[in-house]
C-alpha angles and dihedrals in degrees: 000000000000113000094336115192126259126205094256098041117127129206116262114259110268114246109264116254098009114211120225089258092052092047089052091050094050092049091047091054091055094045093050091045089055093046091052091046091051092049103037107013124250093284093045099081138040133225088253091056091047091051090050091052092050094040098238137116126255088249091056091048092055090049086067106029135026095208142011093253090054088055091051093055095035131201120311089234090065092059095089134031118270111279094008095113091048090052090048092052093046092050094072109112116246121248096029122134117205125346109010121229091235098052096105093045091048092049091048090051090051092050093046091052089053094046092049090054096044101040095101093043091051090053092051092050096044094138096045099093091046088053091051092057091044098052119062095209092055094042091052091052092047090052088054101041098040098061092041093055093041090053090050091051092047088053091052093050093046091051090051090051096041095235135115116282089238093057101143096218092050092050091049092051095048093045091048092051091047092051090047089053092053092048091048091053090051091050092046094051094044098043128092092201126111093241117128123235090253090053091051089051092053091049091054091046091052090051090053093046091053090057096041090052091061114107116266093228134035113255 
């Protein structure tokens, strides 16, 4: 297999100062890699076939990713729309000490912006996550990449809020929103309704809020 991944392989360094065209190409490589994985399994296609699907050369591919498995999981910078994190950081109200009263709303806005951008891609890669759990090599990488990226995001949120990254309430909020996102994707892919992915996410969040608003002790 062409440039198959090894356990210790690391993604190629992203080109500095990516242009909009380069960002689009990098994202397209990952989306096509996931589509091919969903359709054929990770071992069922080569880098050459991936390049043909994207419309790029092998040389271009390796300018963005060191291995095929790196392309499947993509760069962390492609996880959110351009400028979304800057908008999230700037949304914190001034003059607040500790957890801001808009944190949950700002996180929800960030997630909705991402879901709106990725809705079509999620539909086209419907079988990708099933393939990840079916194939040990992909599952191992997900178990490595997932916690790393979550820790990076927790650090970003904690810095915005001026609290420790291990703040228990912060971790609970972020994990709850992440779980709600996964459930919304499941509902979106399984449903025949006309609801958007963002609308499914808000429905799941409202269900969770209804439960969390219950009293902690019986009166």
